[in-house]
Coordinates of C-alpha atoms in Angstrom, one line a residue:
Chain A
M1 CA -22.4 -17.2 32.6
K2 CA -20.0 -15.1 34.7
L3 CA -18.3 -13.8 31.6
T4 CA -21.7 -12.8 30.0
K5 CA -21.8 -9.7 32.2
L6 CA -18.3 -8.7 31.1
I7 CA -19.1 -9.3 27.4
W8 CA -22.3 -7.2 27.7
R9 CA -20.4 -4.4 29.4
N10 CA -17.6 -4.5 26.9
L11 CA -20.1 -4.1 24.1
F12 CA -21.1 -0.7 25.5
R13 CA -17.6 0.3 26.6
R14 CA -17.7 2.8 23.7
P15 CA -21.4 3.4 23.3
G16 CA -21.0 5.7 20.3
R17 CA -18.9 3.3 18.4
T18 CA -21.2 0.4 19.2
F19 CA -24.3 2.4 18.2
L20 CA -22.8 3.4 14.9
S21 CA -21.7 -0.2 14.2
V22 CA -25.2 -1.5 15.2
C23 CA -26.8 1.0 12.9
G24 CA -24.5 0.0 10.0
I25 CA -25.2 -3.7 10.5
A26 CA -28.9 -3.0 10.8
C27 CA -29.0 -1.1 7.6
A28 CA -27.1 -3.8 5.7
M29 CA -29.3 -6.5 7.3
T30 CA -32.5 -4.6 6.3
L31 CA -31.4 -4.4 2.7
L32 CA -30.4 -8.0 2.7
M33 CA -33.7 -9.1 4.2
L34 CA -35.7 -7.1 1.6
V35 CA -33.8 -8.6 -1.2
E36 CA -34.2 -12.1 0.3
S37 CA -37.8 -11.4 0.9
L38 CA -38.4 -10.6 -2.8
S39 CA -36.4 -13.6 -3.8
M40 CA -38.5 -15.8 -1.6
G41 CA -41.7 -14.2 -3.0
M42 CA -40.4 -14.9 -6.5
S43 CA -39.8 -18.5 -5.6
E44 CA -43.3 -18.8 -4.1
A45 CA -44.8 -17.2 -7.2
L46 CA -43.0 -19.7 -9.5
S47 CA -43.9 -22.7 -7.4
G48 CA -47.2 -24.4 -6.5
D49 CA -48.6 -27.9 -6.7
E50 CA -51.0 -27.0 -9.4
S51 CA -48.7 -25.2 -11.7
A52 CA -47.3 -28.4 -13.2
R53 CA -50.7 -29.3 -14.7
T54 CA -51.8 -25.8 -15.5
L55 CA -51.4 -24.3 -19.0
I56 CA -51.8 -20.7 -19.9
V57 CA -53.2 -20.0 -23.4
Y58 CA -52.2 -16.5 -24.5
R59 CA -52.4 -14.5 -27.7
K60 CA -49.4 -15.4 -29.9
N61 CA -46.7 -12.7 -30.1
R62 CA -48.3 -10.6 -27.4
Y63 CA -46.5 -10.0 -24.1
C64 CA -48.7 -7.6 -22.2
P65 CA -52.2 -8.5 -21.0
Q66 CA -53.5 -5.1 -22.4
T67 CA -52.8 -6.3 -25.9
S68 CA -53.8 -10.0 -25.7
F69 CA -57.3 -10.5 -27.0
L70 CA -58.6 -14.0 -27.6
P71 CA -62.2 -14.9 -28.4
E72 CA -64.1 -16.2 -25.5
W73 CA -65.6 -19.0 -27.6
Y74 CA -62.2 -20.7 -27.7
T75 CA -63.2 -22.1 -24.3
T76 CA -65.4 -24.8 -25.8
R77 CA -62.8 -25.8 -28.4
I78 CA -60.1 -26.1 -25.8
E79 CA -62.4 -28.1 -23.5
D80 CA -62.8 -30.7 -26.2
V81 CA -59.1 -31.4 -26.4
P82 CA -58.4 -34.8 -24.9
G83 CA -56.7 -34.6 -21.5
V84 CA -58.1 -31.2 -20.6
E85 CA -59.9 -31.2 -17.3
S86 CA -61.2 -27.6 -17.1
V87 CA -60.8 -24.2 -18.9
L88 CA -61.0 -20.9 -17.1
P89 CA -61.3 -17.9 -19.4
V90 CA -59.7 -14.9 -17.8
K91 CA -59.9 -11.2 -18.7
V92 CA -57.0 -9.2 -17.2
Y93 CA -56.9 -5.5 -16.6
L94 CA -53.8 -3.9 -15.3
S95 CA -52.5 -0.6 -14.0
N96 CA -49.2 -1.1 -15.8
C97 CA -47.6 -3.8 -17.9
R98 CA -44.1 -2.9 -16.9
A99 CA -42.5 -3.6 -13.6
S100 CA -44.4 -1.7 -10.9
L101 CA -44.3 -1.4 -7.1
D102 CA -48.0 -0.7 -7.0
L103 CA -49.5 -3.2 -9.4
V104 CA -53.3 -3.3 -9.6
A105 CA -54.4 -6.4 -11.4
F106 CA -58.0 -7.3 -12.1
Q107 CA -59.0 -10.7 -13.3
G108 CA -62.5 -11.2 -14.6
T109 CA -63.7 -14.9 -14.7
P110 CA -66.9 -16.9 -14.7
V111 CA -67.6 -17.4 -11.0
D112 CA -68.4 -21.1 -10.9
T113 CA -65.5 -22.1 -13.1
L114 CA -63.2 -19.9 -11.0
L115 CA -64.2 -21.6 -7.8
K116 CA -63.6 -25.0 -9.3
A117 CA -60.3 -24.1 -11.0
R118 CA -58.6 -22.1 -8.2
A119 CA -58.0 -23.1 -4.6
I120 CA -59.2 -19.9 -3.0
Q121 CA -60.8 -19.6 0.4
L122 CA -62.7 -16.6 1.7
T123 CA -61.3 -15.3 5.0
D124 CA -64.0 -12.6 5.2
G125 CA -67.1 -11.7 3.2
N126 CA -69.9 -13.4 1.5
M127 CA -69.6 -15.5 -1.7
E128 CA -73.4 -15.3 -2.4
Q129 CA -73.2 -11.6 -2.4
F130 CA -70.3 -11.7 -4.8
R131 CA -72.2 -14.0 -7.1
T132 CA -75.3 -11.8 -7.2
E133 CA -73.8 -8.3 -7.6
H134 CA -72.4 -7.5 -11.0
D135 CA -69.8 -5.0 -9.7
A136 CA -68.7 -7.2 -6.7
A137 CA -65.1 -8.1 -6.2
L138 CA -63.1 -10.6 -4.3
V139 CA -59.8 -9.2 -3.2
G140 CA -56.6 -11.2 -2.5
S141 CA -55.4 -10.9 1.1
D142 CA -52.1 -9.3 0.2
F143 CA -53.7 -6.7 -2.0
A144 CA -56.3 -5.9 0.7
S145 CA -53.5 -5.5 3.3
R146 CA -51.5 -3.3 0.9
K147 CA -54.5 -1.0 0.1
G148 CA -56.2 -1.3 3.5
L149 CA -59.3 -2.7 2.0
S150 CA -62.0 -4.6 3.9
V151 CA -65.4 -6.1 3.0
G152 CA -67.9 -3.5 2.2
D153 CA -65.4 -1.0 0.9
A154 CA -65.7 0.5 -2.6
F155 CA -62.5 0.5 -4.7
R156 CA -62.0 2.6 -7.7
F157 CA -59.2 2.3 -10.2
G158 CA -59.3 4.2 -13.5
D159 CA -62.8 3.7 -14.9
I160 CA -63.4 0.6 -12.8
D161 CA -65.5 0.8 -9.6
V162 CA -66.0 -2.3 -7.6
K163 CA -67.4 -3.2 -4.2
V164 CA -65.3 -5.5 -2.0
R165 CA -67.5 -8.5 -1.1
G166 CA -64.8 -10.9 0.1
I167 CA -61.2 -11.2 1.0
F168 CA -59.5 -14.5 0.0
E169 CA -56.4 -16.5 0.5
S170 CA -55.0 -18.9 -2.0
E171 CA -52.6 -21.8 -2.2
A172 CA -51.0 -19.9 -5.1
A173 CA -49.1 -16.9 -3.6
I174 CA -49.5 -14.7 -6.7
E175 CA -53.3 -14.9 -6.6
E176 CA -53.4 -13.1 -3.2
G177 CA -52.3 -10.0 -5.0
L178 CA -55.3 -10.0 -7.4
I179 CA -58.8 -8.5 -7.6
L180 CA -61.3 -11.0 -9.0
T181 CA -64.5 -9.8 -10.7
H182 CA -67.2 -11.2 -12.9
L183 CA -66.0 -11.8 -16.4
E184 CA -68.6 -9.7 -18.2
F185 CA -68.2 -6.8 -15.7
L186 CA -64.5 -6.5 -16.6
Q187 CA -65.1 -7.0 -20.3
R188 CA -67.4 -4.0 -20.2
A189 CA -65.3 -1.9 -17.9
G190 CA -62.1 0.0 -18.6
P191 CA -60.9 1.8 -21.7
V192 CA -61.0 -1.3 -23.9
N193 CA -64.6 -2.4 -24.0
R194 CA -64.6 -5.7 -25.8
L195 CA -67.4 -8.1 -24.9
G196 CA -66.6 -11.7 -25.9
T197 CA -62.9 -11.4 -25.6
V198 CA -60.6 -12.6 -22.9
T199 CA -56.9 -12.1 -22.2
Q200 CA -55.9 -15.7 -21.5
F201 CA -57.2 -19.2 -20.7
E202 CA -56.1 -21.2 -17.7
V203 CA -56.2 -24.8 -18.7
K204 CA -56.0 -27.7 -16.2
V205 CA -54.9 -31.0 -17.6
T206 CA -55.5 -34.4 -16.0
D207 CA -51.9 -35.6 -16.5
A208 CA -49.0 -33.2 -16.1
S209 CA -46.7 -35.4 -18.2
K210 CA -48.9 -34.7 -21.2
A211 CA -48.9 -31.0 -20.8
R212 CA -46.5 -30.3 -23.6
E213 CA -48.4 -32.5 -26.0
I214 CA -51.7 -30.8 -25.1
S215 CA -50.1 -27.3 -25.5
R216 CA -49.1 -28.2 -29.0
E217 CA -52.6 -29.5 -29.8
I218 CA -54.3 -26.3 -28.5
D219 CA -52.0 -24.1 -30.5
S220 CA -52.6 -26.2 -33.6
L221 CA -56.3 -25.7 -33.3
F222 CA -56.0 -21.9 -33.7
A223 CA -52.8 -21.8 -35.8
T224 CA -54.7 -20.3 -38.8
A225 CA -57.2 -18.3 -36.8
E226 CA -57.1 -14.5 -36.7
E227 CA -56.0 -14.7 -33.1
P228 CA -53.5 -17.6 -32.9
T229 CA -52.4 -18.8 -29.5
D230 CA -49.2 -19.5 -27.6
T231 CA -49.7 -22.1 -24.9
R232 CA -47.2 -22.7 -22.2
A233 CA -47.0 -24.4 -18.8
Q234 CA -47.9 -21.9 -16.1
V235 CA -44.4 -22.1 -14.7
A236 CA -42.9 -21.2 -18.1
F237 CA -45.5 -18.4 -18.6
L238 CA -44.6 -16.9 -15.2
E239 CA -40.9 -17.3 -15.8
R240 CA -41.2 -15.4 -19.1
A241 CA -43.5 -12.7 -17.5
T242 CA -41.1 -12.2 -14.6
R243 CA -37.8 -12.5 -16.6
D244 CA -36.9 -8.8 -16.3
L245 CA -37.7 -8.9 -12.7
R246 CA -35.6 -11.9 -12.0
E247 CA -32.7 -10.3 -13.8
I248 CA -33.0 -7.3 -11.5
L249 CA -33.4 -9.6 -8.6
G250 CA -30.1 -11.3 -9.6
I251 CA -28.3 -7.9 -9.3
G252 CA -30.2 -7.4 -6.0
R253 CA -28.9 -10.6 -4.6
L254 CA -25.4 -9.5 -5.5
L255 CA -26.1 -6.3 -3.5
G256 CA -27.4 -8.6 -0.7
F257 CA -24.1 -10.4 -0.8
A258 CA -22.3 -7.1 -0.6
C259 CA -24.4 -6.3 2.4
V260 CA -23.1 -9.4 4.1
I261 CA -19.5 -8.3 3.3
V262 CA -20.4 -4.9 4.8
V263 CA -21.6 -6.5 8.0
L264 CA -18.5 -8.6 8.2
A265 CA -16.2 -5.6 7.7
L266 CA -18.1 -3.5 10.2
V267 CA -18.1 -6.1 12.9
A268 CA -14.5 -7.1 12.3
N269 CA -13.4 -3.4 12.4
T270 CA -15.3 -2.7 15.6
V271 CA -14.0 -5.9 17.3
F272 CA -10.5 -5.2 16.1
M273 CA -10.5 -1.7 17.5
S274 CA -12.0 -2.9 20.8
V275 CA -9.4 -5.6 21.1
Q276 CA -6.6 -3.1 20.3
E277 CA -7.7 -0.9 23.1
R278 CA -7.5 -3.8 25.6
V279 CA -4.2 -5.5 25.0
R280 CA -2.9 -4.8 28.5
E281 CA -6.2 -5.8 30.0
F282 CA -6.0 -9.2 28.3
G283 CA -2.5 -9.5 29.8
V284 CA -4.0 -8.8 33.3
F285 CA -6.7 -11.4 32.8
R286 CA -4.0 -14.0 31.9
T287 CA -2.0 -13.0 34.9
L288 CA -5.1 -13.5 37.1
G289 CA -5.3 -17.1 35.8
F290 CA -7.7 -16.8 32.9
R291 CA -6.7 -19.2 30.1
E292 CA -6.2 -18.4 26.4
E293 CA -9.5 -20.0 25.5
H294 CA -11.3 -17.8 28.0
L295 CA -10.1 -14.6 26.3
G296 CA -10.7 -16.1 22.8
W297 CA -14.3 -16.9 23.8
V298 CA -14.9 -13.4 25.3
V299 CA -13.7 -11.7 22.0
L300 CA -15.7 -14.1 19.9
A301 CA -18.8 -13.7 22.0
E302 CA -18.5 -9.9 21.8
S303 CA -18.3 -10.2 18.0
L304 CA -21.3 -12.5 17.9
A305 CA -23.3 -10.3 20.3
L306 CA -22.5 -7.2 18.2
S307 CA -23.5 -8.9 15.0
L308 CA -26.6 -10.4 16.5
L309 CA -27.6 -7.1 18.0
G310 CA -27.3 -5.3 14.7
G311 CA -28.9 -8.2 12.9
L312 CA -31.9 -8.2 15.2
V313 CA -32.4 -4.5 14.8
G314 CA -32.1 -5.0 11.0
L315 CA -34.6 -7.9 11.1
G316 CA -37.0 -5.8 13.2
V317 CA -36.8 -2.9 10.8
S318 CA -37.3 -5.2 7.8
L319 CA -40.2 -7.0 9.5
A320 CA -41.8 -3.6 10.2
I321 CA -41.3 -2.5 6.6
L322 CA -42.7 -5.7 5.2
N323 CA -45.6 -6.0 7.5
G324 CA -46.4 -2.3 7.5
M325 CA -46.0 -1.6 3.8
H326 CA -47.1 -5.0 2.3
L327 CA -44.6 -4.5 -0.5
S328 CA -45.3 -6.0 -3.8
I329 CA -43.8 -5.7 -7.2
G330 CA -45.5 -6.8 -10.4
T331 CA -44.7 -7.2 -14.1
E332 CA -46.9 -8.1 -17.0
G333 CA -49.8 -8.8 -14.6
V334 CA -47.9 -11.1 -12.3
P335 CA -47.8 -9.7 -8.8
V336 CA -44.8 -10.9 -6.7
N337 CA -45.1 -10.2 -3.0
F338 CA -42.2 -9.6 -0.7
A339 CA -42.6 -12.8 1.4
T340 CA -42.1 -13.0 5.1
S341 CA -41.6 -16.3 6.9
P342 CA -39.9 -17.7 10.0
V343 CA -37.4 -19.4 7.6
L344 CA -36.4 -16.0 6.1
F345 CA -35.8 -14.5 9.5
A346 CA -34.0 -17.6 10.8
R347 CA -31.8 -17.3 7.7
G348 CA -31.1 -13.7 8.6
L349 CA -30.2 -14.6 12.2
G350 CA -28.0 -17.4 10.8
I351 CA -26.2 -14.9 8.5
A352 CA -25.7 -12.5 11.4
L353 CA -24.2 -15.3 13.6
V354 CA -22.0 -16.6 10.9
T355 CA -20.6 -13.2 10.0
G356 CA -20.2 -12.4 13.7
A357 CA -18.2 -15.6 14.2
L358 CA -16.1 -15.0 11.1
A359 CA -15.4 -11.4 12.0
G360 CA -14.4 -12.3 15.5
L361 CA -12.3 -15.3 14.8
A362 CA -9.0 -13.5 13.9
P363 CA -9.1 -11.0 16.8
A364 CA -10.1 -13.8 19.2
I365 CA -7.2 -16.0 18.2
R366 CA -4.8 -13.0 18.3
S367 CA -5.9 -11.9 21.7
A368 CA -5.8 -15.4 23.1
R369 CA -2.3 -16.1 21.8
A370 CA -0.6 -12.8 22.7
P371 CA 2.3 -13.3 25.1
I372 CA 1.3 -12.1 28.6
V373 CA 4.4 -10.0 29.2
A374 CA 4.2 -8.3 25.8
S375 CA 0.5 -7.6 26.5
L376 CA 1.3 -6.1 29.9
R377 CA 3.9 -3.8 28.4
S378 CA 1.4 -2.5 25.8
A379 CA 0.4 1.1 26.0
T380 CA -3.3 0.2 25.8
Chain B
M1 CA 10.9 -23.4 54.7
S2 CA 11.7 -22.2 51.2
F3 CA 8.7 -21.1 49.2
A4 CA 10.4 -20.2 45.9
N5 CA 13.7 -21.4 44.5
L6 CA 15.4 -20.0 41.4
T7 CA 18.4 -22.0 40.3
N8 CA 20.8 -20.7 37.8
V9 CA 18.1 -18.7 36.0
T10 CA 18.9 -16.8 32.8
R11 CA 16.6 -14.7 30.8
R12 CA 17.5 -13.1 27.5
Y13 CA 15.6 -11.2 24.9
T14 CA 16.1 -8.9 22.0
K15 CA 15.2 -5.2 22.3
G16 CA 15.7 -2.8 19.4
G17 CA 17.9 -5.3 17.6
H18 CA 20.2 -5.7 20.6
A19 CA 20.5 -8.8 22.8
V20 CA 19.7 -8.0 26.4
T21 CA 20.3 -10.4 29.4
P22 CA 18.4 -8.9 32.4
L23 CA 19.1 -12.1 34.4
E24 CA 22.1 -14.3 34.2
G25 CA 22.6 -17.4 36.3
V26 CA 20.5 -16.0 39.1
D27 CA 20.1 -18.2 42.3
L28 CA 17.5 -17.1 44.8
T29 CA 15.5 -18.6 47.6
I30 CA 12.5 -16.9 49.2
E31 CA 11.2 -18.2 52.4
A32 CA 7.5 -18.6 53.2
G33 CA 6.2 -15.6 55.1
E34 CA 9.0 -13.3 53.9
F35 CA 8.5 -9.7 52.8
F36 CA 11.1 -9.8 50.1
V37 CA 12.1 -6.6 48.4
L38 CA 14.0 -6.4 45.2
L39 CA 15.7 -3.1 44.6
G40 CA 17.3 -1.9 41.5
P41 CA 17.4 0.9 38.9
S42 CA 14.9 1.0 36.0
G43 CA 15.7 -1.6 33.4
S44 CA 17.7 -3.8 35.8
G45 CA 15.4 -6.8 35.3
K46 CA 13.4 -6.6 38.5
T47 CA 10.0 -7.0 36.7
T48 CA 11.5 -9.8 34.6
L49 CA 12.3 -11.7 37.8
L50 CA 8.8 -11.0 39.2
N51 CA 7.2 -12.2 35.9
L52 CA 9.3 -15.4 36.1
L53 CA 8.1 -16.0 39.7
A54 CA 4.5 -15.4 38.5
G55 CA 4.8 -17.9 35.7
I56 CA 3.9 -15.4 33.1
D57 CA 7.3 -15.4 31.5
D58 CA 9.7 -18.2 30.5
A59 CA 13.3 -18.6 31.6
D60 CA 15.8 -19.4 28.9
E61 CA 17.9 -21.5 31.3
G62 CA 17.6 -22.7 34.8
R63 CA 14.9 -24.0 37.1
I64 CA 12.1 -22.1 38.9
E65 CA 10.1 -23.8 41.6
V66 CA 7.4 -22.0 43.4
A67 CA 4.9 -23.4 45.9
G68 CA 6.1 -26.9 45.0
T69 CA 5.6 -26.5 41.2
D70 CA 8.3 -26.5 38.7
L71 CA 7.2 -23.6 36.5
T72 CA 9.8 -24.3 33.8
A73 CA 8.2 -27.7 33.1
A74 CA 4.5 -26.7 33.4
S75 CA 2.2 -26.2 30.4
S76 CA 0.4 -22.9 29.7
R77 CA -2.8 -24.4 30.9
E78 CA -1.2 -25.7 34.1
L79 CA 0.4 -22.3 34.7
A80 CA -2.9 -20.5 34.4
R81 CA -4.5 -22.8 37.0
W82 CA -1.4 -22.5 39.2
R83 CA -1.5 -18.7 39.1
S84 CA -5.2 -18.7 40.0
D85 CA -4.5 -20.9 43.0
H86 CA -1.2 -19.5 44.3
I87 CA -0.4 -16.0 43.1
G88 CA -1.8 -12.6 43.6
Y89 CA -0.2 -9.9 41.4
V90 CA -0.3 -6.2 42.0
F91 CA 0.9 -4.1 39.0
Q92 CA 2.5 -0.6 39.0
Q93 CA -0.8 0.7 37.6
A94 CA -3.9 -0.7 39.1
N95 CA -5.0 -2.2 35.8
L96 CA -8.6 -2.5 36.8
V97 CA -11.3 -3.4 34.3
P98 CA -13.0 0.0 33.7
V99 CA -16.4 -1.4 32.8
L100 CA -16.6 -3.3 36.1
T101 CA -17.2 -1.9 39.6
A102 CA -14.7 -2.2 42.4
Y103 CA -16.7 -5.2 43.7
E104 CA -16.7 -6.9 40.3
N105 CA -13.0 -6.2 39.8
V106 CA -12.2 -7.9 43.1
D107 CA -14.6 -10.7 42.2
L108 CA -12.9 -11.3 38.8
P109 CA -10.3 -14.0 39.9
L110 CA -13.0 -15.9 41.8
W111 CA -14.9 -16.5 38.5
L112 CA -12.3 -19.2 37.9
L113 CA -12.8 -21.0 41.2
P114 CA -15.7 -23.4 42.0
L115 CA -17.3 -21.1 44.6
S116 CA -21.0 -20.3 45.2
R117 CA -22.2 -16.8 44.8
A118 CA -22.5 -16.5 48.6
E119 CA -18.9 -17.7 49.1
R120 CA -17.7 -15.2 46.5
H121 CA -19.6 -12.4 48.1
Q122 CA -18.1 -13.2 51.5
R123 CA -14.6 -13.3 50.1
V124 CA -15.0 -10.1 48.1
S125 CA -16.5 -8.2 51.1
L126 CA -13.7 -9.3 53.3
A127 CA -11.0 -8.3 50.8
L128 CA -12.6 -4.9 50.3
E129 CA -12.8 -4.5 54.0
A130 CA -9.2 -5.4 54.4
V131 CA -8.2 -2.6 52.1
G132 CA -10.7 -0.2 53.7
L133 CA -12.9 0.2 50.6
S134 CA -16.2 -1.4 51.6
D135 CA -18.0 1.8 51.0
R136 CA -16.6 2.1 47.4
A137 CA -17.7 -1.3 46.2
D138 CA -20.2 0.0 43.7
H139 CA -17.8 2.6 42.3
R140 CA -16.1 2.1 38.9
P141 CA -12.4 2.7 38.6
G142 CA -13.0 6.1 37.0
Q143 CA -14.7 7.2 40.1
L144 CA -11.8 6.2 42.4
S145 CA -8.6 8.0 43.3
G146 CA -5.2 6.5 42.2
G147 CA -4.6 5.2 45.8
Q148 CA -8.1 3.8 46.0
E149 CA -7.7 2.0 42.6
Q150 CA -4.4 0.5 43.8
R151 CA -6.1 -0.7 47.0
V152 CA -8.8 -2.4 44.9
A153 CA -6.0 -4.0 42.9
I154 CA -4.5 -5.3 46.2
A155 CA -8.0 -6.6 47.2
R156 CA -8.2 -8.4 43.8
A157 CA -4.7 -10.0 44.5
L158 CA -5.8 -11.0 48.0
V159 CA -9.3 -12.3 47.3
T160 CA -8.2 -15.8 46.2
D161 CA -6.2 -16.2 49.4
P162 CA -2.9 -16.8 47.5
D163 CA 0.3 -18.1 49.0
M164 CA 2.3 -15.3 47.5
I165 CA 1.6 -11.7 46.5
L166 CA 3.9 -10.2 43.9
A167 CA 3.9 -6.4 43.7
D168 CA 5.6 -4.6 40.8
E169 CA 6.4 -1.1 42.0
P170 CA 2.9 -0.8 43.5
T171 CA 3.5 2.8 44.7
G172 CA 5.2 4.0 41.5
N173 CA 2.3 6.1 40.3
L174 CA 1.0 7.3 43.7
D175 CA 1.5 10.4 45.8
A176 CA 3.5 10.0 49.1
E177 CA 0.5 9.7 51.3
S178 CA -1.2 7.0 49.1
A179 CA 2.1 5.2 48.7
A180 CA 2.6 5.0 52.5
G181 CA -0.9 3.6 52.9
I182 CA -0.3 0.9 50.3
L183 CA 3.1 -0.1 51.8
H184 CA 1.5 -0.2 55.2
L185 CA -1.2 -2.5 53.8
L186 CA 1.3 -4.9 52.3
Q187 CA 3.3 -4.9 55.5
R188 CA 0.1 -5.8 57.5
L189 CA -0.8 -8.6 55.0
N190 CA 2.7 -10.0 55.7
S191 CA 2.8 -9.6 59.4
E192 CA -0.9 -10.3 60.3
R193 CA -1.8 -12.9 57.6
G194 CA 1.6 -14.4 57.0
K195 CA 1.5 -13.8 53.2
T196 CA 4.7 -14.2 51.4
I197 CA 5.3 -10.9 49.6
V198 CA 7.8 -10.1 46.8
M199 CA 7.9 -6.5 46.0
V200 CA 10.1 -4.9 43.4
T201 CA 10.8 -1.2 43.6
H202 CA 13.5 1.4 42.7
D203 CA 12.5 3.4 45.7
P204 CA 14.8 2.6 48.7
R205 CA 12.3 4.2 51.2
A206 CA 9.6 1.7 50.0
A207 CA 12.2 -1.1 50.4
D208 CA 12.5 -0.4 54.1
H209 CA 9.1 -2.1 54.7
G210 CA 10.5 -5.5 53.7
T211 CA 12.1 -8.1 55.9
R212 CA 14.8 -8.9 53.4
I213 CA 16.2 -6.6 50.6
M214 CA 18.3 -7.6 47.6
H215 CA 19.7 -5.5 44.9
L216 CA 19.6 -6.5 41.2
E217 CA 22.1 -5.0 38.9
K218 CA 23.7 -6.2 35.6
G219 CA 21.8 -9.4 35.8
Q220 CA 23.1 -10.3 39.2
L221 CA 21.5 -10.3 42.7
H222 CA 23.3 -8.8 45.7
A223 CA 22.1 -9.0 49.3
M224 CA 21.8 -5.7 51.1
T225 CA 22.3 -5.2 54.8
S226 CA 19.8 -2.9 56.6
D227 CA 22.7 -0.4 57.0
E228 CA 23.2 -0.3 53.2
S229 CA 19.5 0.1 52.7
E230 CA 19.4 3.0 55.2
A231 CA 22.3 4.6 53.5
T232 CA 20.6 4.3 50.1
S233 CA 17.4 5.8 51.6
A234 CA 19.3 8.7 53.0

């Protein structure tokens, strides 16, 4: 405890240098946290208890929701397939099929089927009002936060005007980035006015182990139809839809790793310079009776404190960005939110501590083991 | 009663590719309560001898016993503890920690001892009072004069109540007035508190404050009479 005061004062012995190091570490940590946040959001998007027994029926050889049109009457044919529990026809309307940082994704569905098929819960608003108004919308909590929407607001995108009648949360993270409307409303709205068509069907099966078999059966039903289908497990569908994004994220994670190296180099450089300036002082400490391990711990603790300080600033900045901007990135209609969780920030703190320890190890050992007389003769 | 005994001590090292032997077969006894002064020109090995007495350097040959401990047989850990308990060291430069106040610098060696905050406060206050710097306790080294810094360093050496104070040219970087103040302070610590003091210096006038003076040259110690010392001073 007595050494804590010394460690803290040493940290600010050269305030300018410490400030620059903390800024550098904070920037690197912010970048790392944003990449890790997107990575976590991607993992959340691709997981979920229900995804194993959910199939997505899509128009064969179509990859963008704007070009996938399937007849709505396929619903009853798919419902008759043995092992199918429910079928949710979904009309999708998007701002952009490609990767976008401001994805606006409408999904129009029959209300009753929607409420049975998806585990959504209203956190604000009125479900009855949504049921009865044709242009009403339920807005996912992430999208509402991103756009600053609340119940009663009107929201316009392109030719589509909706009134927000509820804000919802969902067990499936990606659904919280969506706007849900009535099916017919969305079929009539927008530049492609096609009543009787949907973009995809969400099929729940009773037994996840039979999902592949059921997929094949559904596709065989429409193999010779004008609009043949391509049915996949929801996870596979999401993985295909987010493939480009995941490739970019892979590079992003490499950059994140580079950020860790930058933190390591910054802390090591600062601690090394700080130790170089205090060689004689360490000799004085040893002469006073301080042991090798005392000095080793002081240097190591300074390194940890510096890294932790920069790390905490970086975590604070990234938390402010994530909470303030509600970042989301979407592709092919799949919104992926930048996730925030205690685990993410605990990981960030852990990385800061480990890099601090690694960066301080060599200077700590070197300072502790330096011969006393040689240290006292040092010019610094 | 002898406090420190050096028996046939030799210290060698290499400097610039050349073998140097600052001490060769040195025998020395320092009595408890002595103000022992070691005179000699720069590079004669005075600091080496002081470092050996402080247990911060190792002899190549011979035996060094100080305050009942054989320093040549003690481990690094044992020596650290021993220094904390028995030795106060005053360097040529004050070597204070710049980020700590005068009070905190004096408090530094007490961090190693099992003392309460109140006990530490009492000791630090007494030490600062002894060197006449109670009113500068909150000043950092950068805010003190050279003489004041050296007095804080003496307070730091004094605060653990050591048996022996080792002073390596403590007035070497000071003006005449400050130097006289420091020497007078050391003399008082010896005469009033009975501290054993070993001071090395190349200044014969500073040596006059000691109760015994020896001269170190070419690795060998020679006793000096007061007449020889006075002659050197003149």
